[in-house]
Amino acid sequence: MSLHGRFIEREQRVLYPIYRRLPIAIARAEGCWIEDLDGKRYLDLISGIGTNALGHGHPRILDAVRTQIERYMHVSNLYYQEPQIALAEMLCQRTGYRAVVYSNSGAESWEAALKLARRWGSLHGKTGDIVTFSGGFHGRTYGALSTMDKALYKDGMGPFLPNTRIIPFNNPEAFDQAVGPTTCAVGLEFIQGEGGIVDVSAELVARIAERRQQYGFLLIADEVQSGCGRTGDFFAFERYGIRPDIVTMAKALGGGLPLGAILVGEHLIGVWERGQHGTTYGGNPVACAAGIVVLEELAGGVLEHVRRLGERISADLAILAAEFSGLIRSIRGRGLMRGIELTEDATHLRDELLRCGVITNATATTVLRLLPPLVLSNEEWSIALEALRAALAARSTATAVAATNPS
Ligand SMILES: Cc1ncc(COP(=O)(O)O)c(C=O)c1O
């Protein structure tokens, strides 16, 4: 039996089967590359689902993490800790927000945002709905599931939180009908990730801004996937000229270690009293030490690189879309957060790419998603592009053959 086969067998004996894994057993990872136990190398265009912003094993992250582990690895939030404060200082300075609350993951950040909004609402007479949008993804906790509509994640697991309302995305009229004077909060991804790399429309953002002015609800931006420079802006909401009250972060923030955060405005200070929210591990100093490097590298040229490479990727993908117009329905996203919407189930193209040595991900059934490390080089993108062209050609042939020989 192959090394990989043995892995599968061992895993099946002891791990609860909740994941559909790619057929790769990892041996090591470095930069934008992953090597499996059989020695095959793959170009990683998904980067731990958007977490390994600086690639795998970035020397500065390794140094920072090693140094911090040797000082202390975990002490809990009973104490003052330099890496937590230093990272929060950088985040507040970079974004203009007033304060940071740490967590360990995206779902926990979203959960904290919901709780803070509810508490604020109870103090300000905004006890109505928290309004969110179809196609959104906020995590797997009850608060997150209560604000998401995808049946697969929820079936049979209710009841969910009351006073949550999920309305169609990018439909300003539906939004108008859903909000009023007691609405507590509106939460969204400005570019939906799991939902298929879908931008919020300028019309919906304008309507949200208008009604927020009128009714005074809070606006929560989920930047767990799109934040930390992935779209070429530090946050995806920046290009819409609107400022959310609460921003959730995770994924890239820890550069590969579990770290999440919410950023809040001045007006939300004091809504929670000390002790009303907290976590044992949140803001772990080793993860924060990695986060400091992520922010330093973003400011030191990586964000600019994402913008420039993003422009090239847009041009290259537009050419591919014209070449394979029968297979590609649309090109979505910005920077290094990309979706290729296909006319067929995207797992076929994902699997074809895997055979070509490139790791991608299929989401929202027909969308091939690319979330490469933010440090993907121009040469590496050229490799990815050639693989994409070869894999699309293979899929075109396969679909043409299937069309002439319907079984
Ligand atoms: C936009 C968004 N929010 C929240 C989450 C949940 O993050 P986590 O899996 O770290 O709980 C995700 C995860 O993919 C996400 O993409």
mmCIF file of C-alpha atoms and ligand atoms in Angstrom, residues 105-107 137-139 189 194 222 224-225 251, ligand 1:
data_model
loop_
_atom_site.group_PDB
_atom_site.id
_atom_site.type_symbol
_atom_site.label_atom_id
_atom_site.label_comp_id
_atom_site.label_asym_id
_atom_site.label_seq_id
_atom_site.Cartn_x
_atom_site.Cartn_y
_atom_site.Cartn_z
ATOM 1 C CA SER A 105 -10.597 31.915 14.457
ATOM 2 C CA GLY A 106 -12.968 33.530 12.006
ATOM 3 C CA ALA A 107 -16.067 32.018 13.561
ATOM 4 C CA PHE A 137 -20.150 32.463 5.165
ATOM 5 C CA HIS A 138 -19.238 33.353 8.729
ATOM 6 C CA GLY A 139 -18.164 30.051 10.327
ATOM 7 C CA GLU A 189 -18.677 40.109 3.460
ATOM 8 C CA GLU A 194 -17.177 30.660 0.138
ATOM 9 C CA ASP A 222 -16.613 40.134 7.790
ATOM 10 C CA VAL A 224 -11.914 37.087 7.657
ATOM 11 C CA GLN A 225 -11.133 35.936 4.122
ATOM 12 C CA LYS A 251 -7.046 33.680 8.527
HETATM 13 C C1 LIG B 1 -15.679 35.269 5.469
HETATM 14 C C2 LIG B 1 -15.440 34.199 6.493
HETATM 15 N N1 LIG B 1 -15.872 34.398 7.757
HETATM 16 C C3 LIG B 1 -15.678 33.479 8.709
HETATM 17 C C4 LIG B 1 -15.041 32.294 8.433
HETATM 18 C C5 LIG B 1 -14.841 31.280 9.512
HETATM 19 O O1 LIG B 1 -13.502 31.193 9.835
HETATM 20 P P1 LIG B 1 -12.939 29.957 10.677
HETATM 21 O O2 LIG B 1 -13.003 28.763 9.772
HETATM 22 O O3 LIG B 1 -11.555 30.365 11.038
HETATM 23 O O4 LIG B 1 -13.820 29.796 11.854
HETATM 24 C C6 LIG B 1 -14.576 32.046 7.145
HETATM 25 C C7 LIG B 1 -13.910 30.776 6.815
HETATM 26 O O5 LIG B 1 -13.733 30.400 5.693
HETATM 27 C C8 LIG B 1 -14.783 33.023 6.143
HETATM 28 O O6 LIG B 1 -14.367 32.833 4.893
#
